[in-house]
mmCIF file of C-alpha atoms and ligand atoms in Angstrom:
data_model
loop_
_atom_site.group_PDB
_atom_site.id
_atom_site.type_symbol
_atom_site.label_atom_id
_atom_site.label_comp_id
_atom_site.label_asym_id
_atom_site.label_seq_id
_atom_site.Cartn_x
_atom_site.Cartn_y
_atom_site.Cartn_z
ATOM 1 C CA MET A 1386 -1.982 -11.566 27.472
ATOM 2 C CA ARG A 1387 -2.515 -13.382 24.157
ATOM 3 C CA ASN A 1388 -0.269 -16.017 22.657
ATOM 4 C CA VAL A 1389 1.044 -15.510 19.182
ATOM 5 C CA ARG A 1390 -0.940 -17.311 16.489
ATOM 6 C CA ASN A 1391 1.349 -18.430 13.670
ATOM 7 C CA ASN A 1392 0.886 -18.662 9.924
ATOM 8 C CA ILE A 1393 -2.430 -16.891 9.624
ATOM 9 C CA THR A 1394 -3.315 -16.093 6.017
ATOM 10 C CA ILE A 1395 -4.932 -12.930 4.717
ATOM 11 C CA SER A 1396 -5.561 -11.761 1.181
ATOM 12 C CA VAL A 1397 -3.682 -8.576 0.240
ATOM 13 C CA ASN A 1398 -3.368 -7.214 -3.312
ATOM 14 C CA ASN A 1399 -4.542 -10.573 -4.710
ATOM 15 C CA LEU A 1400 -1.909 -12.384 -2.714
ATOM 16 C CA ASP A 1401 -2.120 -14.776 0.235
ATOM 17 C CA VAL A 1402 0.061 -13.139 2.886
ATOM 18 C CA SER A 1403 1.190 -15.232 5.844
ATOM 19 C CA TYR A 1404 1.657 -13.591 9.231
ATOM 20 C CA ASN A 1405 2.044 -14.204 12.958
ATOM 21 C CA ASP A 1406 -0.064 -12.126 15.337
ATOM 22 C CA ASN A 1407 -0.970 -12.159 19.040
ATOM 23 C CA GLU A 1408 -4.231 -10.381 18.092
ATOM 24 C CA GLN A 1409 -4.188 -8.279 21.249
ATOM 25 C CA ASP A 1410 -6.671 -5.366 21.302
ATOM 26 C CA GLY A 1411 -6.301 -1.996 23.011
ATOM 27 C CA VAL A 1412 -2.510 -1.838 22.925
ATOM 28 C CA PRO A 1413 -0.099 -0.216 20.442
ATOM 29 C CA VAL A 1414 0.780 -2.311 17.402
ATOM 30 C CA ILE A 1415 4.304 -3.212 16.251
ATOM 31 C CA ILE A 1416 4.821 -4.694 12.800
ATOM 32 C CA PHE A 1417 8.162 -6.447 12.220
ATOM 33 C CA ILE A 1418 9.556 -6.676 8.668
ATOM 34 C CA HIS A 1419 12.259 -9.213 7.939
ATOM 35 C CA GLY A 1420 15.458 -9.010 5.897
ATOM 36 C CA PHE A 1421 16.438 -10.806 2.677
ATOM 37 C CA PRO A 1422 16.234 -13.732 1.983
ATOM 38 C CA LEU A 1423 14.679 -14.604 5.307
ATOM 39 C CA ASN A 1424 11.141 -14.616 6.657
ATOM 40 C CA LYS A 1425 8.944 -13.691 9.594
ATOM 41 C CA SER A 1426 10.374 -16.386 11.859
ATOM 42 C CA MET A 1427 13.546 -14.304 12.301
ATOM 43 C CA TRP A 1428 11.504 -12.177 14.774
ATOM 44 C CA TYR A 1429 10.687 -15.092 17.046
ATOM 45 C CA THR A 1430 12.402 -13.739 20.181
ATOM 46 C CA GLN A 1431 11.037 -10.222 19.702
ATOM 47 C CA MET A 1432 7.472 -11.520 19.212
ATOM 48 C CA SER A 1433 7.770 -13.487 22.394
ATOM 49 C CA ALA A 1434 9.459 -10.686 24.386
ATOM 50 C CA PHE A 1435 6.889 -8.000 23.499
ATOM 51 C CA LYS A 1436 3.655 -9.954 23.140
ATOM 52 C CA ASP A 1437 2.385 -9.129 26.627
ATOM 53 C CA ASP A 1438 2.436 -5.365 26.176
ATOM 54 C CA PHE A 1439 1.899 -4.863 22.469
ATOM 55 C CA ARG A 1440 0.045 -6.278 19.538
ATOM 56 C CA VAL A 1441 3.012 -7.898 17.792
ATOM 57 C CA ILE A 1442 2.787 -8.846 14.141
ATOM 58 C CA SER A 1443 5.404 -10.238 11.776
ATOM 59 C CA TYR A 1444 4.612 -11.122 8.179
ATOM 60 C CA ASP A 1445 6.284 -12.751 5.208
ATOM 61 C CA ILE A 1446 7.111 -10.364 2.400
ATOM 62 C CA ARG A 1447 5.859 -11.557 -0.979
ATOM 63 C CA GLY A 1448 7.880 -14.521 -2.238
ATOM 64 C CA HIS A 1449 9.344 -15.229 1.223
ATOM 65 C CA GLY A 1450 8.342 -17.725 3.906
ATOM 66 C CA ASN A 1451 4.746 -18.757 3.319
ATOM 67 C CA THR A 1452 3.589 -15.742 1.339
ATOM 68 C CA ASP A 1453 2.765 -16.200 -2.330
ATOM 69 C CA GLU A 1454 5.058 -14.796 -4.945
ATOM 70 C CA GLY A 1455 2.388 -13.420 -7.281
ATOM 71 C CA ASN A 1456 3.322 -12.898 -10.897
ATOM 72 C CA VAL A 1457 4.700 -9.375 -11.099
ATOM 73 C CA ASP A 1458 8.218 -7.985 -10.861
ATOM 74 C CA PHE A 1459 9.266 -7.160 -7.309
ATOM 75 C CA SER A 1460 10.228 -3.675 -6.175
ATOM 76 C CA ILE A 1461 10.525 -1.954 -2.828
ATOM 77 C CA ASP A 1462 7.569 0.231 -3.896
ATOM 78 C CA LEU A 1463 5.509 -2.925 -4.407
ATOM 79 C CA PHE A 1464 6.543 -4.261 -0.998
ATOM 80 C CA VAL A 1465 5.395 -0.956 0.516
ATOM 81 C CA ARG A 1466 2.017 -1.214 -1.229
ATOM 82 C CA ASP A 1467 1.743 -4.738 0.177
ATOM 83 C CA LEU A 1468 2.535 -3.441 3.658
ATOM 84 C CA ILE A 1469 -0.130 -0.727 3.456
ATOM 85 C CA GLY A 1470 -2.631 -3.223 1.987
ATOM 86 C CA PHE A 1471 -1.786 -5.614 4.812
ATOM 87 C CA MET A 1472 -2.425 -2.889 7.427
ATOM 88 C CA ASP A 1473 -5.706 -1.975 5.719
ATOM 89 C CA ALA A 1474 -6.789 -5.612 5.631
ATOM 90 C CA LEU A 1475 -6.109 -5.897 9.373
ATOM 91 C CA LYS A 1476 -7.747 -2.460 9.959
ATOM 92 C CA ILE A 1477 -4.606 -1.039 11.502
ATOM 93 C CA ASP A 1478 -4.583 2.711 10.950
ATOM 94 C CA LYS A 1479 -1.251 3.360 12.613
ATOM 95 C CA THR A 1480 1.619 1.209 13.779
ATOM 96 C CA ILE A 1481 5.130 1.172 15.134
ATOM 97 C CA LEU A 1482 7.304 -0.288 12.374
ATOM 98 C CA CYS A 1483 10.458 -2.320 12.964
ATOM 99 C CA GLY A 1484 12.416 -3.320 9.865
ATOM 100 C CA LEU A 1485 15.761 -5.044 9.521
ATOM 101 C CA SER A 1486 17.879 -4.450 6.427
ATOM 102 C CA MET A 1487 15.476 -4.978 3.482
ATOM 103 C CA GLY A 1488 12.726 -4.506 6.091
ATOM 104 C CA GLY A 1489 14.389 -1.164 6.863
ATOM 105 C CA TYR A 1490 14.440 -0.157 3.167
ATOM 106 C CA ILE A 1491 10.708 -0.881 3.114
ATOM 107 C CA SER A 1492 10.141 1.044 6.357
ATOM 108 C CA LEU A 1493 12.030 4.113 5.094
ATOM 109 C CA ASN A 1494 10.119 4.104 1.807
ATOM 110 C CA ALA A 1495 6.809 3.552 3.665
ATOM 111 C CA ILE A 1496 7.265 6.453 6.064
ATOM 112 C CA GLU A 1497 8.286 8.698 3.184
ATOM 113 C CA ASN A 1498 5.081 7.928 1.276
ATOM 114 C CA PHE A 1499 2.591 7.192 4.062
ATOM 115 C CA PRO A 1500 3.829 9.203 7.073
ATOM 116 C CA GLU A 1501 0.361 9.292 8.663
ATOM 117 C CA ARG A 1502 0.321 5.482 9.070
ATOM 118 C CA PHE A 1503 3.257 5.212 11.479
ATOM 119 C CA ASN A 1504 3.861 6.420 15.006
ATOM 120 C CA ALA A 1505 7.445 5.214 15.523
ATOM 121 C CA LEU A 1506 10.239 3.519 13.619
ATOM 122 C CA ILE A 1507 12.942 1.046 14.471
ATOM 123 C CA LEU A 1508 15.565 0.853 11.738
ATOM 124 C CA SER A 1509 17.813 -2.085 12.293
ATOM 125 C CA ASP A 1510 20.962 -2.888 10.289
ATOM 126 C CA THR A 1511 19.790 -0.927 7.294
ATOM 127 C CA SER A 1512 20.679 2.096 5.212
ATOM 128 C CA CYS A 1513 19.129 4.795 3.045
ATOM 129 C CA VAL A 1514 21.546 4.640 0.091
ATOM 130 C CA VAL A 1515 21.136 2.982 -3.313
ATOM 131 C CA ASP A 1516 23.380 0.197 -4.533
ATOM 132 C CA THR A 1517 26.661 1.368 -6.023
ATOM 133 C CA PRO A 1518 27.245 0.103 -9.601
ATOM 134 C CA GLU A 1519 29.664 -2.472 -8.116
ATOM 135 C CA ALA A 1520 27.093 -3.698 -5.579
ATOM 136 C CA ARG A 1521 24.477 -3.965 -8.323
ATOM 137 C CA GLU A 1522 26.926 -5.886 -10.482
ATOM 138 C CA LYS A 1523 27.617 -8.221 -7.549
ATOM 139 C CA ARG A 1524 23.912 -8.933 -7.109
ATOM 140 C CA LEU A 1525 23.552 -9.738 -10.805
ATOM 141 C CA ARG A 1526 26.558 -12.063 -10.508
ATOM 142 C CA SER A 1527 24.938 -13.836 -7.573
ATOM 143 C CA ILE A 1528 21.833 -14.448 -9.707
ATOM 144 C CA ASP A 1529 24.106 -16.201 -12.243
ATOM 145 C CA SER A 1530 25.877 -18.118 -9.523
ATOM 146 C CA ILE A 1531 22.609 -19.375 -7.978
ATOM 147 C CA LYS A 1532 21.452 -20.475 -11.436
ATOM 148 C CA GLY A 1533 24.547 -22.602 -11.844
ATOM 149 C CA ASN A 1534 24.911 -23.890 -8.281
ATOM 150 C CA SER A 1535 22.930 -25.360 -5.448
ATOM 151 C CA MET A 1536 21.011 -23.222 -2.996
ATOM 152 C CA GLU A 1537 23.097 -24.821 -0.209
ATOM 153 C CA ARG A 1538 26.146 -22.991 -1.449
ATOM 154 C CA TYR A 1539 24.269 -19.683 -1.700
ATOM 155 C CA ALA A 1540 22.947 -20.175 1.840
ATOM 156 C CA ASP A 1541 26.431 -20.904 3.240
ATOM 157 C CA GLU A 1542 27.942 -17.880 1.511
ATOM 158 C CA SER A 1543 25.109 -15.666 2.783
ATOM 159 C CA ILE A 1544 25.599 -16.865 6.351
ATOM 160 C CA GLU A 1545 29.276 -15.816 6.256
ATOM 161 C CA LYS A 1546 28.178 -12.293 5.318
ATOM 162 C CA LEU A 1547 25.161 -12.022 7.571
ATOM 163 C CA PHE A 1548 26.679 -13.143 10.880
ATOM 164 C CA ALA A 1549 29.646 -11.737 12.808
ATOM 165 C CA PRO A 1550 32.646 -14.152 12.767
ATOM 166 C CA GLU A 1551 32.149 -14.992 16.433
ATOM 167 C CA SER A 1552 28.466 -15.786 15.857
ATOM 168 C CA VAL A 1553 29.371 -18.118 12.966
ATOM 169 C CA ALA A 1554 31.261 -20.185 15.509
ATOM 170 C CA THR A 1555 28.834 -19.962 18.411
ATOM 171 C CA LYS A 1556 25.263 -19.356 17.218
ATOM 172 C CA ILE A 1557 24.665 -22.830 15.850
ATOM 173 C CA ALA A 1558 20.874 -22.927 16.298
ATOM 174 C CA GLU A 1559 20.426 -19.435 14.837
ATOM 175 C CA ILE A 1560 22.587 -20.338 11.838
ATOM 176 C CA GLU A 1561 20.571 -23.495 11.235
ATOM 177 C CA SER A 1562 17.375 -21.523 11.386
ATOM 178 C CA VAL A 1563 18.650 -18.815 9.007
ATOM 179 C CA LYS A 1564 19.851 -21.506 6.626
ATOM 180 C CA ASP A 1565 16.381 -23.075 6.682
ATOM 181 C CA MET A 1566 14.821 -19.713 5.908
ATOM 182 C CA ILE A 1567 17.150 -19.166 2.955
ATOM 183 C CA LEU A 1568 16.597 -22.669 1.583
ATOM 184 C CA LYS A 1569 12.847 -22.193 1.898
ATOM 185 C CA THR A 1570 12.968 -19.166 -0.431
ATOM 186 C CA SER A 1571 12.534 -20.162 -4.072
ATOM 187 C CA LYS A 1572 15.268 -19.350 -6.569
ATOM 188 C CA GLN A 1573 12.767 -17.295 -8.540
ATOM 189 C CA SER A 1574 11.972 -15.150 -5.506
ATOM 190 C CA ILE A 1575 15.644 -14.677 -4.798
ATOM 191 C CA TYR A 1576 16.310 -13.431 -8.352
ATOM 192 C CA ASN A 1577 13.243 -11.234 -8.235
ATOM 193 C CA THR A 1578 14.192 -9.727 -4.865
ATOM 194 C CA LEU A 1579 17.865 -9.228 -5.788
ATOM 195 C CA HIS A 1580 16.607 -7.266 -8.759
ATOM 196 C CA ALA A 1581 14.293 -5.187 -6.551
ATOM 197 C CA LEU A 1582 17.073 -4.490 -4.070
ATOM 198 C CA SER A 1583 19.540 -3.440 -6.720
ATOM 199 C CA TYR A 1584 17.097 -0.932 -8.230
ATOM 200 C CA ARG A 1585 15.730 0.487 -4.983
ATOM 201 C CA LYS A 1586 15.460 4.263 -4.656
ATOM 202 C CA GLU A 1587 17.458 6.270 -2.160
ATOM 203 C CA THR A 1588 15.644 7.533 0.928
ATOM 204 C CA CYS A 1589 18.520 9.615 2.378
ATOM 205 C CA SER A 1590 17.176 12.919 1.054
ATOM 206 C CA LYS A 1591 13.888 12.355 2.933
ATOM 207 C CA LEU A 1592 15.314 11.497 6.353
ATOM 208 C CA MET A 1593 14.934 15.059 7.614
ATOM 209 C CA HIS A 1594 11.162 14.832 7.085
ATOM 210 C CA ILE A 1595 10.774 11.866 9.414
ATOM 211 C CA ASN A 1596 9.071 13.224 12.486
ATOM 212 C CA VAL A 1597 8.293 10.183 14.590
ATOM 213 C CA PRO A 1598 10.495 8.784 17.340
ATOM 214 C CA THR A 1599 13.094 6.566 15.653
ATOM 215 C CA LEU A 1600 15.495 4.039 17.099
ATOM 216 C CA ILE A 1601 18.459 3.021 14.960
ATOM 217 C CA LEU A 1602 20.112 -0.265 15.893
ATOM 218 C CA VAL A 1603 23.142 -1.800 14.248
ATOM 219 C CA GLY A 1604 25.404 -4.769 14.944
ATOM 220 C CA LYS A 1605 28.942 -3.616 15.749
ATOM 221 C CA GLU A 1606 30.289 -5.997 13.109
ATOM 222 C CA ASP A 1607 27.644 -5.494 10.461
ATOM 223 C CA LYS A 1608 29.536 -5.731 7.148
ATOM 224 C CA ILE A 1609 26.495 -5.162 4.912
ATOM 225 C CA THR A 1610 25.076 -1.977 6.461
ATOM 226 C CA PRO A 1611 27.846 -0.943 8.877
ATOM 227 C CA PRO A 1612 27.578 1.394 11.889
ATOM 228 C CA ASP A 1613 28.760 4.354 9.729
ATOM 229 C CA ALA A 1614 25.587 4.047 7.644
ATOM 230 C CA ALA A 1615 23.513 4.005 10.828
ATOM 231 C CA GLN A 1616 25.349 7.037 12.228
ATOM 232 C CA TRP A 1617 24.701 8.948 9.001
ATOM 233 C CA MET A 1618 20.957 8.356 9.298
ATOM 234 C CA HIS A 1619 20.976 9.172 12.999
ATOM 235 C CA GLU A 1620 22.503 12.595 12.285
ATOM 236 C CA ARG A 1621 19.663 13.394 9.891
ATOM 237 C CA ILE A 1622 16.565 11.992 11.597
ATOM 238 C CA LYS A 1623 15.429 14.590 14.133
ATOM 239 C CA GLU A 1624 13.895 12.437 16.833
ATOM 240 C CA SER A 1625 16.344 9.548 16.546
ATOM 241 C CA SER A 1626 18.551 7.676 18.952
ATOM 242 C CA MET A 1627 21.148 5.108 17.940
ATOM 243 C CA LYS A 1628 22.600 2.074 19.670
ATOM 244 C CA ILE A 1629 25.359 -0.245 18.543
ATOM 245 C CA ILE A 1630 24.680 -3.879 19.410
ATOM 246 C CA GLU A 1631 27.792 -5.641 20.655
ATOM 247 C CA LYS A 1632 28.663 -9.181 19.544
ATOM 248 C CA ALA A 1633 26.510 -8.920 16.432
ATOM 249 C CA GLY A 1634 26.854 -8.619 12.684
ATOM 250 C CA HIS A 1635 24.012 -7.879 10.249
ATOM 251 C CA LEU A 1636 21.389 -9.959 12.082
ATOM 252 C CA SER A 1637 21.653 -8.118 15.384
ATOM 253 C CA ASN A 1638 18.207 -9.210 16.645
ATOM 254 C CA LEU A 1639 19.196 -12.873 16.307
ATOM 255 C CA GLU A 1640 22.853 -12.634 17.270
ATOM 256 C CA ASN A 1641 22.367 -10.649 20.443
ATOM 257 C CA PRO A 1642 18.638 -10.747 21.253
ATOM 258 C CA VAL A 1643 19.178 -9.791 24.880
ATOM 259 C CA GLU A 1644 20.752 -6.446 24.058
ATOM 260 C CA PHE A 1645 18.532 -5.885 21.026
ATOM 261 C CA ASN A 1646 15.366 -6.450 23.073
ATOM 262 C CA ASP A 1647 16.687 -4.386 25.926
ATOM 263 C CA GLN A 1648 17.274 -1.371 23.668
ATOM 264 C CA LEU A 1649 13.958 -1.916 21.948
ATOM 265 C CA ARG A 1650 12.119 -2.101 25.262
ATOM 266 C CA LYS A 1651 13.685 1.126 26.561
ATOM 267 C CA PHE A 1652 12.674 2.880 23.360
ATOM 268 C CA LEU A 1653 9.162 1.434 23.345
ATOM 269 C CA VAL A 1654 8.548 2.565 26.914
ATOM 270 C CA THR A 1655 8.931 6.183 25.783
ATOM 271 C CA VAL A 1656 6.997 5.677 22.537
ATOM 272 C CA ASN A 1657 4.324 3.633 24.228
ATOM 273 C CA ARG A 1658 3.613 6.483 26.598
ATOM 274 C CA LYS A 1659 3.178 8.921 23.711
ATOM 275 C CA VAL A 1660 1.075 6.482 21.688
ATOM 276 C CA LEU A 1661 -1.161 5.687 24.637
ATOM 277 C CA VAL A 1662 -1.557 9.336 25.529
ATOM 278 C CA GLN A 1663 -2.623 10.197 21.994
ATOM 279 C CA SER A 1664 -4.860 7.308 21.070
ATOM 280 C CA PRO A 1665 -7.610 7.525 23.725
ATOM 281 C CA LYS A 1666 -8.080 11.221 22.930
ATOM 282 C CA LYS A 1667 -8.168 10.545 19.221
ATOM 283 C CA SER A 1668 -10.479 7.595 19.488
ATOM 284 C CA MET A 1669 -12.854 9.568 21.742
ATOM 285 C CA VAL A 1670 -13.139 12.316 19.140
ATOM 286 C CA PHE A 1671 -13.809 9.640 16.516
ATOM 287 C CA GLU A 1672 -16.342 7.856 18.692
ATOM 288 C CA ASN A 1673 -18.228 11.043 19.560
ATOM 289 C CA LYS A 1674 -18.457 12.100 15.939
ATOM 290 C CA ALA A 1675 -19.491 8.603 14.863
ATOM 291 C CA LYS A 1676 -22.120 8.489 17.635
ATOM 292 C CA ASP A 1677 -23.516 11.833 16.544
ATOM 293 C CA LEU A 1678 -23.719 10.761 12.890
ATOM 294 C CA ASN A 1679 -25.251 7.400 13.785
ATOM 295 C CA SER A 1680 -27.972 9.056 15.807
ATOM 296 C CA LYS A 1681 -28.741 11.489 12.961
ATOM 297 C CA ILE A 1682 -28.888 8.544 10.542
ATOM 298 C CA LEU A 1683 -31.218 6.685 12.874
ATOM 299 C CA ASN A 1684 -33.537 9.715 13.221
ATOM 300 C CA ILE A 1685 -33.818 10.306 9.535
ATOM 301 C CA THR A 1686 -34.295 6.585 8.791
ATOM 302 C CA MET A 1687 -37.130 6.388 11.344
ATOM 303 C CA THR A 1688 -38.725 9.513 9.896
ATOM 304 C CA ILE A 1689 -38.666 7.989 6.441
ATOM 305 C CA LYS A 1690 -40.001 4.634 7.613
ATOM 306 C CA ASP A 1691 -42.750 6.154 9.785
ATOM 307 C CA HIS A 1692 -43.878 9.044 7.600
ATOM 308 C CA TYR A 1693 -42.631 8.516 4.066
ATOM 309 C CA PRO A 1694 -42.677 4.734 3.498
ATOM 310 C CA GLU A 1695 -42.726 5.459 -0.218
ATOM 311 C CA LEU A 1696 -39.031 6.409 0.199
ATOM 312 C CA SER A 1697 -38.063 3.311 2.206
ATOM 313 C CA LYS A 1698 -37.052 1.356 -0.844
ATOM 314 C CA TYR A 1699 -34.269 3.910 -1.453
ATOM 315 C CA LEU A 1700 -32.726 3.389 1.961
ATOM 316 C CA ASP A 1701 -30.817 0.354 0.795
ATOM 317 C CA GLU A 1702 -29.857 1.883 -2.499
ATOM 318 C CA MET A 1703 -27.815 4.838 -1.375
ATOM 319 C CA PRO A 1704 -24.894 5.415 -3.784
ATOM 320 C CA VAL A 1705 -22.406 5.490 -0.928
ATOM 321 C CA THR A 1706 -20.235 3.031 0.895
ATOM 322 C CA ILE A 1707 -21.650 2.069 4.240
ATOM 323 C CA PRO A 1708 -20.126 -0.455 6.611
ATOM 324 C CA THR A 1709 -21.215 -3.961 5.689
ATOM 325 C CA GLU A 1710 -19.878 -7.421 6.353
ATOM 326 C CA LYS A 1711 -18.004 -7.299 3.074
ATOM 327 C CA ASN A 1712 -16.702 -3.820 3.659
ATOM 328 C CA PRO A 1713 -16.573 -3.465 7.416
ATOM 329 C CA LYS A 1714 -14.177 -0.508 7.637
ATOM 330 C CA MET A 1715 -16.290 2.285 9.083
ATOM 331 C CA THR A 1716 -14.946 5.770 8.525
ATOM 332 C CA LEU A 1717 -16.410 9.104 9.480
ATOM 333 C CA LYS A 1718 -16.358 9.907 5.783
ATOM 334 C CA ASN A 1719 -18.681 7.098 4.740
ATOM 335 C CA LEU A 1720 -21.000 7.664 7.705
ATOM 336 C CA SER A 1721 -21.193 11.319 6.878
ATOM 337 C CA GLN A 1722 -21.752 10.621 3.154
ATOM 338 C CA TYR A 1723 -24.571 8.268 4.046
ATOM 339 C CA TYR A 1724 -26.205 10.857 6.295
ATOM 340 C CA GLU A 1725 -25.847 13.601 3.637
ATOM 341 C CA SER A 1726 -27.448 11.381 0.990
ATOM 342 C CA LEU A 1727 -30.416 10.524 3.225
ATOM 343 C CA ASN A 1728 -30.845 14.138 4.145
ATOM 344 C CA SER A 1729 -30.766 15.423 0.605
ATOM 345 C CA MET A 1730 -33.158 12.697 -0.576
ATOM 346 C CA LEU A 1731 -35.691 13.674 2.092
ATOM 347 C CA ASN A 1732 -35.285 17.428 1.466
ATOM 348 C CA LYS A 1733 -35.711 16.970 -2.249
ATOM 349 C CA TYR A 1734 -38.838 14.911 -1.666
ATOM 350 C CA LEU A 1735 -40.285 17.555 0.675
ATOM 351 C CA LEU A 1736 -39.611 20.293 -1.866
ATOM 352 C CA GLU A 1737 -41.328 18.277 -4.560
ATOM 353 C CA HIS A 1738 -44.272 17.451 -2.258
ATOM 354 C CA PRO A 1739 -44.784 20.713 -0.340
ATOM 355 C CA HIS A 1740 -48.319 19.765 0.763
ATOM 356 C CA ASN A 1741 -47.226 16.617 2.436
ATOM 357 C CA PRO A 1742 -45.085 17.733 5.408
ATOM 358 C CA LYS A 1743 -45.331 15.146 8.183
ATOM 359 C CA VAL A 1744 -42.382 16.193 10.304
HETATM 360 C C1 MLT B 2677 19.045 -7.987 3.967
HETATM 361 O O1 MLT B 2677 19.484 -8.478 5.007
HETATM 362 O O2 MLT B 2677 17.853 -7.697 3.847
HETATM 363 C C2 MLT B 2677 19.988 -7.772 2.822
HETATM 364 O O3 MLT B 2677 21.279 -7.957 3.236
HETATM 365 C C3 MLT B 2677 19.789 -6.434 2.208
HETATM 366 C C4 MLT B 2677 20.716 -6.177 1.072
HETATM 367 O O4 MLT B 2677 21.276 -7.119 0.518
HETATM 368 O O5 MLT B 2677 20.845 -4.989 0.701
#
């Protein structure tokens, strides 16, 4: 069991990305992606509930929480590139992805474009459609309104929309925390993200290609992405199940964490089994191939050093990527390229020096 370490920073696409991570090895990974205009702390109860059995990671999308804004226009495509860059930086080949609302838009776009990087999806309070012209207009109006008013007012108006009426009256601590998250987001990031949201692409036409286990969760009183939108996706994603979270609006994981976590746990038990069954087999194949290549590389290197020292100087100059401290990601491809280059160098040398065979 590892405790969650908060506010770790990693460089991704020239950006300092802030994330929380329990850094647990040998267990399936879940990455949580927050909604707008919130940040990674909205996943606090999920991180704590699942940290003993999973590697749990939540990160701040660019311009939110403690992650830099950068200096380019935001788009959901950009957020997806950041997500993939983030996984690469942490050397996570495959993960379970759990996104709420904007986090769900990112998840749907990510699985459409990088299906091989995900082994399960949790789509919470989200939808696959684009903004209607009216919704887009409304977002542009809110940019104007934020420009002319205080962020306090924007935060209060957002809270009314995000939470179910009953939660507005009862979930005082959660509302305070959401308000803090909104107030922490800069006006510039809010404009930039509203723009990205209003021009996002639809993902509905790709739902039928999703072929990983998918759980769709939605607050019964979600006014922003209502249960109908969830039902529509559920009917089109093959391996999906759907659960409506009682006593919750758009922020179902915060408004009813007990039921949210319960549904998530039941789903993860089934996914976990599949993930765990697959990964040892896969990693054994990888390890065996890597072992084989490493031993061939060692043999050929020793041959060169012992019998053809005149070639030794080329060992470090191979025009291929090999694992180093700077570039530690070891793939079968770069190992195999390295071996092929050594092999062809030695063969070429032996052809050119036929009277000098020492092996
Ligand atoms: C969110 O929670 O991420 C937003 O409500 C998404 C949206 O405004 O479309």
